[in-house]
Amino acid sequence: MTRELWKGNEALAEAAVRAGVDAFFGYPITPQTELLEYMARRMPELGRTFLQAESEIGAINMVYGAACAGVRAMTSSSSPGISLMQEGLSYIAGSEVPCVLVDIMRGGPGLGNIQPGQGDYFQVTRSAGHGDFHPIVLAPSTVQEAVDLTYLSFDLAFRYRTIVIIAGDGALGQMMEPVEMPPMREPTVDRPDWALSGTAGRAPRIITSLYLDAEELERTNLRLQEKLHAIHTTEQNWESYQTEDAEWLVVAFGTVGRIAKSAVRAARGAGIRAGLFRPISLWPYPEAALDELIERVQGVLVVEMNAGQMLEDVRAIVQGRVPVRFLGRMGGVIPLPDEISAELAHMARMHQRGNGFGSQHRAAERSKIL
Amino acid sequence: MSLTPDLDVIALPGPTFDVVYEGPDALKDVPTHYCPGCTHGIIHRMVAETIDELGIRGRTIGVAPVGCAVFAYKYFNLDGCEAAHGRAPAMATGIKRSLPDRIVFTYQGDGDLASIGGNEILHAALRGERITVIFVNNAIYGMTGGQLAPTSPEGMVTSSSPLGRDPMLAGYPIHMTEMLATMPGVALAVRRSMHSVAEMRKTKKAIRQAFQAQIDGLGLAIVEILSSCPTNWHLEPTAALDYIRERMVPEYPVGDFKIAAQLTNK
Amino acid sequence: MTKGTVSIQTDRCKGCGLCIQACPQHVLTLADTLNARGYHHVQLDERDGHCTGCGICAIVCPDVAFTVYREPLRRAA
């Protein structure tokens, strides 16, 4: 297959098209708008549904409607837009209909800026809306990976009747890279047996997230939790890079996960046995794999483009067995490899001198370069 | 609806009597949660009768709002779903765009459509979505216990306008149907009322035209229906109908604001 | 005067009284008895009038409690 040069946002769109997306509803917001623009050209070409909604609130509720009709529905947005979509996502989760959502994260909070960011980690993994639910969240670090994950996303969403979020960031969305596009898969015509289509020839179907009776709502939630447990045990996805003999483990995802590889190589060049653990599924978080690695390393360095969000998941897994340090850049500032390798060198030096660990390091742990 | 009357039916028809009227198939034979005398029940029945008469029950999908009618899908004998508060027009858009040959209608109250959902109905109308909108205007938030709505007439006392609606504080009543009537994508924008049998008959006809507009793909069709809320208006059901005539109709004139030519003869 | 009657699903009635007010023949009244939901349900009461099967009660009833019957017009013998 030939590799072509693709811009992240457009590659994501084409990957969804090839995965058989039936309907796209979006709204302009930098840095993801090219995805919407691409769909505006491509979907009508294939006789599929495209619509720019009045707002992200409109868009997510159109996705909800289309999902109830059993079609492969998708939207994309960026951080502030995702905040607006939370109510819709909660309804979608509560009524267990599938959909795919792309979040090209940007600097926050508030209007923030249009630079890349990872400040939506909590939002997409924990609080994608009110109530107990978790979308499946996949975080690509290259345009190729974004394409591959998007290509799988609809099958995942329909298999579990859940939301799948592709969590990229402004860098991934805006950069261009050679990509091998997957083959075009014709959209399925048959609809699931729960989908709304008109009650002709069968009993009426109702899709709702409303259960006034407490026991009934609890039963619904228990069923939802069972599904999430199944996803949690089956869909954990990560990449380990040079961790076989690593003493110092960098944990980073998405764009930062990719930058960290250069830092690991630089550190190894300087005689520091570093490795990278890169979660690809942010939910379900790849706990088992990280937990196993912790047994073999001296310390962990979490690097994110936020004030420390995945950090909390890592700490929960590490359980204090080794020191966890954090390097966070915000505002859309992308950490550079040398910042990461400098931090690794510092950790190794402190370890050698023996005074880097024990009680002092707890206090020094959150050294943030602000 | 079962023809064999159940036990506690009193008057049994004579052997040669014809059935002149019975409940529509598109309405489930179940009791509703609506308060005694609430006109939601009448409007549900009219929508269901229309769906039966047009023979579209098998391909119609209803979108329920948040509000007293949130359980509409329990009463319509149709495929149905329940939208987030105010978002029914967007949800209906998603369904209709995915299933263009099905009939999709939203059933919304005034808080749902004209307050939180204002932008959704506005843009569904701008886009001329081929959906039918049943807009029940009882000038109050019923389910939550009688708060002020954007449609509450000036001076109306509600639980959140205890001194009566003062436009300086809470603005003026919104005339959504007149606003939507200005849009090219709208095929039908009319207001009817529940305050008398004659007006009810006209409401039924308008609902029929609104579904016909969708069948003919003419654009968005909205029927605003002035309705009562005996419980939160603190009125007897019969007095509540009078309140519609005396307090609602002056603010919300009943009439046709837009009807596509193709519909007038239907 | 055409002769008609109604059958009433009294368990559906909420005693709202809309039909009583609207009935042109004034043959609907509230019963003393309560239905299962504790409402005084409506009943046909033809002491001083006769149902013509006009169906207005069915139009105004919010709870679809009425089925309306009408005697067929005398067809040519």
XYZ file of C-alpha atoms in Angstrom:
713
model
C 0.000 0.000 0.000
C 1.212 3.475 -0.707
C 1.882 6.020 2.018
C 0.534 9.496 1.449
C 1.076 12.743 3.272
C -1.973 13.537 5.403
C -2.876 16.303 7.830
C -3.957 14.843 11.169
C -7.504 16.252 11.180
C -8.150 15.134 7.606
C -6.583 11.732 8.174
C -8.926 11.204 11.124
C -11.871 12.136 8.924
C -10.855 9.833 6.072
C -10.208 6.982 8.490
C -13.769 7.343 9.784
C -15.065 7.430 6.208
C -13.200 4.225 5.434
C -14.529 2.669 8.641
C -18.037 3.227 7.255
C -19.237 6.277 9.194
C -22.835 7.018 8.088
C -23.406 10.430 9.658
C -21.167 13.276 10.811
C -22.477 16.247 12.763
C -19.932 18.880 13.786
C -19.253 22.465 14.629
C -16.274 24.658 13.852
C -13.657 25.014 16.602
C -9.900 25.377 16.198
C -7.751 23.256 16.144
C -10.064 20.534 14.686
C -12.059 22.385 12.054
C -10.313 20.792 9.081
C -11.925 17.518 10.118
C -15.366 19.131 9.701
C -14.338 20.764 6.417
C -13.036 17.473 5.063
C -16.274 15.743 5.990
C -18.241 18.553 4.326
C -16.585 17.579 1.034
C -16.238 13.838 1.454
C -19.526 12.659 2.988
C -21.845 14.078 0.312
C -19.546 12.514 -2.300
C -20.456 9.121 -0.861
C -24.118 9.944 -0.317
C -23.640 9.973 3.428
C -24.967 12.416 5.999
C -23.049 15.568 6.835
C -24.390 18.513 8.799
C -22.824 21.472 10.558
C -24.938 21.983 13.657
C -25.918 25.205 15.389
C -23.575 24.430 18.282
C -21.735 21.546 19.873
C -24.880 20.997 21.913
C -26.820 20.642 18.668
C -24.135 18.392 17.175
C -23.951 15.883 20.015
C -27.748 15.616 20.181
C -27.882 15.007 16.442
C -25.329 12.252 16.981
C -27.565 10.917 19.763
C -30.554 10.857 17.387
C -28.601 9.189 14.594
C -27.165 6.657 17.038
C -30.712 5.809 18.174
C -31.447 5.065 14.507
C -28.585 2.560 14.640
C -26.315 4.331 12.164
C -22.553 4.900 12.648
C -22.608 8.458 13.944
C -19.673 10.726 14.724
C -18.761 14.197 15.813
C -15.522 15.990 16.537
C -14.616 19.022 18.582
C -11.994 20.522 20.873
C -11.913 21.024 24.648
C -14.465 23.862 25.092
C -16.793 22.104 22.638
C -16.391 18.822 24.503
C -17.463 20.618 27.678
C -20.658 21.636 25.863
C -21.241 18.062 24.743
C -21.119 16.528 28.198
C -24.881 16.455 28.772
C -25.410 14.772 25.411
C -22.656 12.252 26.138
C -24.311 11.409 29.442
C -27.646 10.763 27.701
C -25.873 8.644 25.095
C -24.130 6.643 27.809
C -27.343 6.293 29.794
C -29.263 4.936 26.815
C -26.315 2.792 25.655
C -26.204 3.779 22.024
C -22.854 3.817 20.202
C -21.014 6.787 18.767
C -17.507 8.079 18.048
C -16.201 11.451 19.195
C -12.884 13.042 18.288
C -11.444 15.502 20.829
C -8.532 17.545 19.474
C -7.490 18.995 22.807
C -6.305 22.592 23.188
C -5.021 24.924 25.880
C -7.448 25.665 28.712
C -9.259 26.382 30.956
C -11.824 28.763 29.542
C -11.177 29.978 26.064
C -7.540 29.083 26.717
C -5.929 29.062 23.313
C -5.615 26.954 20.209
C -2.288 25.404 21.114
C -2.130 21.675 21.858
C -3.031 20.569 25.360
C -3.937 17.522 27.412
C -6.127 19.280 29.949
C -9.191 17.227 28.955
C -7.779 14.015 30.477
C -10.111 14.141 33.483
C -12.992 15.327 31.337
C -12.814 12.450 28.865
C -11.770 9.670 31.233
C -13.761 10.532 34.338
C -16.327 13.228 33.884
C -17.552 13.100 30.301
C -20.947 13.988 31.764
C -22.993 13.466 34.900
C -23.474 9.965 36.239
C -21.338 6.874 36.391
C -19.959 6.064 32.981
C -16.693 6.064 31.082
C -16.293 6.363 27.344
C -13.541 4.267 25.857
C -10.746 6.819 25.345
C -7.952 6.173 22.854
C -4.958 8.530 22.619
C -2.942 8.349 19.395
C 0.569 9.834 19.301
C 1.060 9.773 15.518
C -1.231 10.477 12.577
C -0.912 6.824 11.509
C -2.000 5.658 14.947
C -4.870 8.148 14.888
C -6.024 6.594 11.616
C -5.681 3.038 12.909
C -7.530 3.769 16.163
C -10.330 5.636 14.378
C -10.706 2.748 11.924
C -11.379 0.424 14.901
C -13.505 2.874 16.857
C -16.929 2.136 15.323
C -16.607 -1.616 15.827
C -15.654 -0.957 19.455
C -18.544 1.476 19.921
C -21.099 -0.929 18.449
C -19.716 -4.014 20.174
C -20.126 -2.413 23.585
C -22.852 0.114 22.661
C -20.736 2.844 24.133
C -18.970 6.095 23.316
C -15.446 5.912 21.883
C -13.375 9.070 22.157
C -10.267 9.595 20.059
C -8.263 12.028 22.211
C -5.718 13.854 20.120
C -4.406 17.398 20.483
C -3.770 20.460 18.379
C -0.325 19.253 17.357
C -1.607 15.906 16.110
C -4.542 17.544 14.360
C -2.508 20.152 12.554
C 0.661 18.274 11.603
C 1.167 16.315 8.400
C 2.765 12.870 8.211
C 2.963 10.002 5.746
C 0.065 7.636 6.390
C -1.065 4.300 5.010
C -4.870 4.544 4.735
C -6.887 1.386 5.540
C -9.190 -0.040 2.823
C -12.646 1.454 2.293
C -15.271 -0.547 4.132
C -18.776 -0.068 2.755
C -21.160 1.217 5.457
C -23.363 -1.593 6.770
C -26.969 -1.349 5.656
C -28.474 -3.628 8.293
C -29.223 -1.909 11.592
C -28.990 -3.393 15.101
C -32.114 -4.965 16.572
C -32.419 -2.236 19.191
C -32.392 0.633 16.678
C -35.407 2.875 16.079
C -36.837 2.560 12.587
C -40.635 2.602 12.962
C -42.635 -0.113 14.676
C -43.927 -1.755 11.454
C -44.000 -5.513 11.867
C -42.692 -5.549 15.438
C -43.291 -4.169 18.896
C -42.355 -0.512 19.460
C -38.782 0.160 20.592
C -38.039 2.871 23.126
C -34.612 4.394 23.759
C -34.375 6.484 26.883
C -32.073 7.212 29.780
C -34.998 7.941 32.102
C -35.838 5.471 34.889
C -37.848 7.153 37.615
C -37.929 3.960 39.669
C -34.742 3.826 41.800
C -34.309 0.055 41.655
C -34.767 0.097 37.912
C -32.178 2.851 37.477
C -29.822 0.940 39.741
C -30.304 -2.216 37.647
C -29.517 -0.135 34.575
C -26.396 1.220 36.222
C -25.314 -2.244 37.361
C -25.636 -3.444 33.782
C -23.618 -0.436 32.643
C -20.923 -1.139 35.242
C -20.763 -4.774 34.151
C -20.148 -3.611 30.599
C -17.484 -1.144 31.732
C -15.819 -3.941 33.692
C -15.753 -6.096 30.582
C -14.230 -3.216 28.617
C -11.761 -2.613 31.429
C -10.476 -6.160 31.364
C -10.434 -6.522 27.564
C -9.510 -3.224 25.956
C -6.405 -2.038 27.830
C -3.923 -0.833 25.206
C -0.401 0.588 25.586
C 3.112 0.733 24.167
C 6.241 -0.084 26.149
C 9.435 1.400 24.713
C 12.855 0.218 25.915
C 11.387 -0.841 29.261
C 13.003 -4.290 29.333
C 15.949 -3.111 31.469
C 14.687 0.344 32.356
C 15.429 1.786 35.824
C 13.672 5.086 35.151
C 10.228 4.979 33.590
C 8.648 7.883 31.760
C 4.848 7.655 31.598
C 3.305 9.896 28.930
C 0.556 9.683 26.303
C -0.269 11.237 22.936
C 2.108 13.855 21.570
C 4.099 13.924 24.825
C 4.369 10.125 24.659
C 6.098 10.539 21.321
C 8.438 13.305 22.488
C 9.373 11.158 25.468
C 10.888 8.540 23.123
C 13.550 11.038 22.086
C 14.155 11.837 25.751
C 14.519 8.125 26.576
C 17.077 7.700 23.787
C 18.968 10.820 24.915
C 19.000 9.599 28.525
C 20.262 6.167 27.429
C 22.965 7.966 25.487
C 23.983 9.561 28.765
C 24.122 6.170 30.478
C 20.718 6.386 32.172
C 18.609 3.257 31.621
C 15.310 4.969 30.833
C 12.151 3.539 29.282
C 8.711 4.805 28.235
C 5.310 3.482 29.150
C 2.791 5.069 26.747
C -0.883 4.393 27.470
C -2.890 4.235 24.217
C -6.190 3.542 25.967
C -6.653 6.278 28.580
C -9.812 4.516 29.617
C -9.515 1.653 30.376
C -6.118 2.684 31.728
C -3.515 -0.079 31.103
C -3.050 -0.699 34.853
C -1.857 -4.288 34.716
C 1.048 -3.546 32.398
C 2.175 -0.478 34.355
C 1.801 -2.267 37.674
C 4.110 -5.024 36.500
C 6.728 -2.521 35.253
C 6.776 -0.659 38.586
C 8.270 -3.721 40.248
C 11.394 -3.351 38.087
C 12.073 0.415 38.106
C 13.594 2.876 40.594
C 11.333 5.802 39.830
C 8.634 7.149 37.540
C 8.461 10.464 35.707
C 4.992 11.449 34.498
C 5.021 14.077 31.764
C 1.870 15.806 30.568
C 0.634 18.994 28.921
C -1.502 19.853 31.937
C -1.091 20.344 35.675
C -1.035 16.648 36.479
C -4.111 14.614 35.559
C -2.937 11.210 34.362
C -0.502 11.658 37.240
C -3.301 10.659 39.627
C -3.925 7.393 37.775
C -0.205 6.601 37.807
C 0.072 7.343 41.526
C -2.922 5.118 42.235
C -1.165 2.267 40.443
C 2.319 2.909 41.862
C 0.931 2.992 45.392
C 4.124 4.658 46.686
C 6.324 1.710 45.787
C 8.699 4.072 43.986
C 8.897 7.850 43.774
C 6.674 9.467 41.147
C 7.859 12.800 39.809
C 5.841 15.059 37.527
C 6.864 17.372 34.715
C 3.948 19.419 33.422
C 3.797 22.170 30.810
C 0.580 24.119 30.351
C -0.870 26.805 28.156
C -0.037 24.853 25.071
C 3.705 24.791 25.690
C 5.009 21.469 24.403
C 7.709 19.921 26.654
C 10.920 19.312 24.736
C 12.995 16.123 24.879
C 15.863 17.755 26.764
C 13.539 18.936 29.537
C 12.441 15.345 30.044
C 15.926 13.844 29.847
C 17.226 16.536 32.241
C 14.550 15.482 34.732
C 15.531 11.836 34.284
C 19.198 12.712 34.865
C 18.225 14.593 38.019
C 16.272 11.597 39.332
C 19.213 9.254 38.612
C 21.711 11.605 40.292
C 19.526 12.009 43.358
C 19.185 8.254 43.563
C 22.931 7.716 43.383
C 23.592 10.197 46.146
C 21.078 8.292 48.215
C 19.519 11.480 49.544
C 17.135 11.898 46.726
C 14.720 9.442 48.214
C 12.892 8.904 51.432
C 10.920 11.697 52.996
C 12.490 14.659 51.176
C 11.503 13.369 47.810
C 7.830 13.340 48.739
C 7.996 17.112 49.072
C 10.132 17.657 46.037
C 8.034 15.298 44.010
C 5.825 17.827 42.337
C 8.581 19.973 40.879
C 6.841 21.736 38.116
C 8.619 23.973 35.740
C 6.115 26.846 35.634
C -58.274 -0.098 21.951
C -60.104 -3.078 23.251
C -63.678 -3.086 22.098
C -64.790 -5.385 24.864
C -65.466 -2.889 27.621
C -64.017 -4.088 30.899
C -65.951 -4.850 34.011
C -66.634 -1.444 35.379
C -68.141 -0.010 32.230
C -71.659 1.110 32.933
C -73.573 1.777 29.734
C -73.605 -1.113 27.290
C -74.462 -0.237 23.679
C -77.483 -1.710 22.051
C -76.929 -4.625 19.634
C -77.307 -2.533 16.448
C -75.168 0.427 17.450
C -72.178 1.429 15.374
C -68.964 2.416 17.007
C -68.594 6.077 16.205
C -65.438 6.745 18.113
C -62.821 4.736 19.947
C -59.252 5.352 21.030
C -56.552 5.407 18.304
C -54.182 2.482 17.738
C -51.193 4.849 17.857
C -51.953 5.424 21.535
C -51.294 2.667 24.010
C -54.274 1.598 26.098
C -52.659 2.701 29.351
C -53.456 5.329 31.971
C -51.311 8.459 31.867
C -49.564 10.321 34.645
C -50.957 13.676 33.525
C -52.968 15.656 36.061
C -56.783 15.566 35.822
C -57.940 17.867 33.026
C -54.448 18.435 31.600
C -54.738 19.020 27.872
C -51.579 17.018 27.144
C -53.831 13.971 27.137
C -56.085 15.463 24.476
C -53.141 16.482 22.303
C -51.535 13.035 22.611
C -54.791 11.533 21.386
C -55.052 13.953 18.471
C -51.489 13.220 17.356
C -52.191 9.487 17.630
C -55.468 9.813 15.699
C -53.643 11.717 12.972
C -50.943 9.063 12.735
C -53.636 6.385 12.407
C -55.587 8.363 9.807
C -52.446 8.937 7.720
C -51.540 5.251 8.068
C -47.963 6.041 9.126
C -47.770 4.372 12.554
C -45.334 1.774 11.291
C -42.782 4.345 10.136
C -43.179 7.146 12.667
C -40.628 7.926 15.394
C -41.483 10.264 18.266
C -39.002 12.365 20.212
C -40.147 13.208 23.736
C -38.935 16.327 25.563
C -38.007 16.912 29.176
C -41.066 18.215 31.017
C -44.509 16.797 31.790
C -44.496 15.041 28.407
C -41.144 13.339 29.094
C -43.081 10.069 29.261
C -44.845 10.634 25.939
C -43.017 7.616 24.543
C -44.786 5.436 27.131
C -48.135 6.492 25.720
C -47.526 6.534 21.973
C -47.681 3.099 20.401
C -44.651 3.985 18.267
C -40.866 3.770 18.225
C -39.739 6.610 20.429
C -36.887 8.210 22.292
C -36.397 10.896 24.873
C -34.225 13.954 24.211
C -32.225 16.117 26.568
C -34.136 19.213 27.672
C -34.638 21.463 24.651
C -32.651 19.287 22.278
C -35.476 17.346 20.635
C -35.211 19.270 17.329
C -31.499 18.388 17.119
C -32.155 14.766 18.028
C -34.989 14.623 15.503
C -32.616 16.094 12.919
C -30.146 13.291 13.588
C -32.878 10.688 13.183
C -34.491 12.248 10.109
C -31.162 12.757 8.329
C -30.362 9.095 9.006
C -33.828 7.775 8.097
C -35.216 10.287 5.587
C -38.165 8.069 4.644
C -39.469 7.856 8.228
C -41.820 10.326 9.839
C -40.176 12.068 12.790
C -41.961 14.381 15.185
C -41.001 16.147 18.381
C -43.483 16.780 21.167
C -42.285 19.670 23.296
C -43.478 22.009 26.030
C -42.876 25.763 26.076
C -39.994 25.580 28.557
C -38.363 22.848 26.474
C -38.846 24.488 23.086
C -38.871 28.229 23.758
C -36.460 28.504 26.660
C -33.527 26.103 26.866
C -34.246 24.722 23.385
C -34.672 28.067 21.620
C -31.515 27.726 19.574
C -32.301 24.144 18.547
C -35.789 24.875 17.224
C -34.541 28.075 15.585
C -31.882 26.252 13.598
C -33.999 23.213 12.814
C -36.442 25.690 11.267
C -33.657 27.610 9.498
C -32.495 24.341 7.995
C -36.076 23.493 7.044
C -35.738 20.058 8.657
C -38.533 17.857 7.377
C -39.865 17.179 10.884
C -43.150 17.918 12.641
C -43.081 19.854 15.911
C -45.978 19.661 18.377
C -45.410 22.688 20.624
C -47.572 22.605 23.752
C -47.708 26.084 25.275
C -49.184 26.217 28.781
C -47.121 29.240 29.802
C -45.494 27.477 32.744
C -43.000 24.799 33.761
C -45.410 22.053 34.792
C -43.259 19.093 35.828
C -41.054 21.142 38.129
C -44.006 22.691 39.907
C -45.134 25.853 38.168
C -42.284 28.213 37.416
C -42.268 31.150 35.040
C -41.783 30.285 31.388
C -40.697 32.525 28.505
C -44.292 32.188 27.326
C -45.882 33.315 30.599
C -48.107 36.361 29.958
C -47.213 39.643 31.653
C -48.344 39.740 35.240
C -48.713 35.968 35.500
C -48.076 34.778 39.052
C -45.952 31.637 39.149
C -43.724 30.001 41.727
C -40.755 31.907 40.332
C -42.616 35.134 39.620
C -44.575 35.416 42.882
C -45.306 39.107 42.308
C -46.477 38.442 38.759
C -44.290 38.517 35.650
C -42.694 41.966 35.468
C -41.251 42.503 31.981
C -38.610 44.822 33.434
C -37.260 41.862 35.380
C -38.309 38.787 33.448
C -38.820 40.051 29.946
C -41.757 39.754 27.602
C -43.659 36.671 26.418
C -41.963 35.001 23.441
C -43.879 34.394 20.202
C -41.864 31.534 18.791
C -44.307 30.429 16.099
C -44.507 33.914 14.584
C -40.685 34.044 14.587
C -40.365 30.708 12.836
C -43.047 31.656 10.311
C -40.573 34.170 8.825
C -38.218 31.380 7.755
C -38.244 30.019 4.210
C -37.531 26.498 5.487
C -40.776 26.453 7.449
C -43.777 24.974 5.609
C -46.326 25.379 8.368
C -46.362 27.593 11.456
C -49.731 27.918 13.110
C -51.140 28.410 16.587
C -54.232 26.633 17.857
C -55.865 26.342 21.246
C -57.534 23.879 23.580
C -59.989 26.298 25.117
C -63.133 24.993 23.401
C -64.434 22.028 21.425
C -64.423 24.123 18.257
C -60.795 25.116 18.826
C -59.911 21.502 19.579
C -61.346 20.434 16.246
C -59.218 23.066 14.505
C -56.178 21.865 16.439
C -56.706 18.350 15.151
C -56.865 19.648 11.571
C -53.658 21.642 12.044
C -51.848 18.604 13.459
C -52.909 16.675 10.402
C -51.582 19.398 8.092
C -48.336 19.438 10.059
C -47.776 15.719 9.471
C -48.890 16.068 5.853
C -46.229 18.758 5.399
C -43.601 16.252 6.454
C -45.023 13.459 4.287
C -44.850 15.860 1.322
C -41.335 16.940 2.375
C -42.258 20.620 2.355
C -40.097 21.696 5.311
C -40.469 22.104 9.056
C -44.030 22.151 10.390
C -44.863 23.487 13.852
C -48.229 23.597 15.575
C -48.248 25.668 18.763
C -51.164 24.629 20.956
C -52.306 26.858 23.805
C -52.849 24.417 26.631
C -53.860 24.334 30.275
C -52.055 23.421 33.488
C -54.835 23.118 36.064
C -52.484 22.056 38.846
C -49.965 24.866 38.545
C -52.492 27.450 37.501
C -54.455 26.464 40.632
C -57.655 26.258 38.614
C -60.359 23.692 38.027
C -59.792 22.020 34.663
C -62.849 23.758 33.146
C -61.785 27.127 34.563
C -58.301 26.491 33.203
C -59.712 26.318 29.687
C -61.360 29.680 30.310
C -57.981 31.016 31.466
C -56.528 30.027 28.093
C -59.231 32.026 26.338
C -59.074 35.032 28.672
C -55.345 35.311 29.411
C -53.459 33.328 26.808
C -55.305 34.013 23.573
C -55.026 37.834 23.901
C -51.237 37.451 24.155
C -51.071 34.587 21.666
C -53.596 35.108 18.865
C -54.758 31.833 17.373
C -54.239 31.628 13.623
C -52.067 30.682 10.717
C -48.752 32.482 10.410
C -47.509 30.423 7.527
C -49.032 27.573 5.526
C -47.393 26.292 2.361
C -49.770 26.566 -0.598
C -49.686 22.816 -1.177
C -51.194 22.301 2.262
C -54.165 24.606 2.144
C -56.449 22.238 0.275
C -55.571 19.145 2.314
C -83.128 12.498 17.499
C -80.503 9.878 16.768
C -79.977 7.557 19.645
C -76.498 6.991 20.909
C -74.584 5.924 23.951
C -71.095 5.748 25.354
C -69.100 3.125 27.207
C -66.758 4.582 29.799
C -63.531 3.023 31.028
C -64.143 4.381 34.482
C -60.704 3.356 35.755
C -59.194 5.848 33.289
C -61.352 8.761 34.404
C -59.675 11.362 36.668
C -62.910 13.229 37.383
C -61.661 16.346 35.577
C -65.169 17.326 34.493
C -64.297 18.582 30.999
C -66.754 16.168 29.403
C -69.507 17.039 31.852
C -69.257 20.718 30.898
C -68.949 20.029 27.195
C -71.769 17.462 26.808
C -74.571 19.227 24.892
C -77.187 16.834 26.286
C -75.959 17.186 29.888
C -76.097 13.443 30.411
C -72.720 13.040 32.077
C -72.306 13.419 35.830
C -69.737 12.384 38.441
C -70.563 9.162 40.226
C -70.529 8.918 44.010
C -68.374 5.823 43.739
C -64.604 6.097 43.427
C -62.526 4.304 40.839
C -59.371 2.368 41.644
C -57.300 5.554 41.549
C -59.598 7.325 43.999
C -61.365 9.615 41.548
C -65.102 10.126 41.333
C -65.427 8.857 37.793
C -67.899 10.103 35.222
C -71.056 8.194 34.418
C -73.831 8.363 31.829
C -76.952 9.757 33.521
C -79.867 9.951 31.132
C -82.533 10.970 33.624
C -83.301 14.220 31.859
C -81.679 13.855 28.488
C -80.402 11.333 25.962
C -76.997 10.707 24.553
C -76.949 11.274 20.813
C -73.544 9.746 20.286
C -72.140 13.104 19.153
C -68.695 12.216 20.530
C -67.890 15.606 22.074
C -67.071 13.863 25.351
C -64.479 11.758 23.522
C -62.990 14.895 21.978
C -62.487 16.735 25.255
C -61.474 13.712 27.360
C -57.746 13.816 28.152
C -57.745 10.146 29.127
C -59.506 8.392 26.239
C -62.136 7.033 28.635
C -64.996 7.118 26.117
C -66.056 4.793 23.329
C -68.984 6.333 21.493
C -71.793 4.438 19.791
C -74.581 5.646 17.597
C -77.711 3.928 16.308
C -77.387 3.596 12.524
C -79.783 5.896 10.593
C -82.927 4.107 9.302
C -81.805 2.853 5.904
C -84.412 2.749 3.152
C -86.472 -0.362 3.920
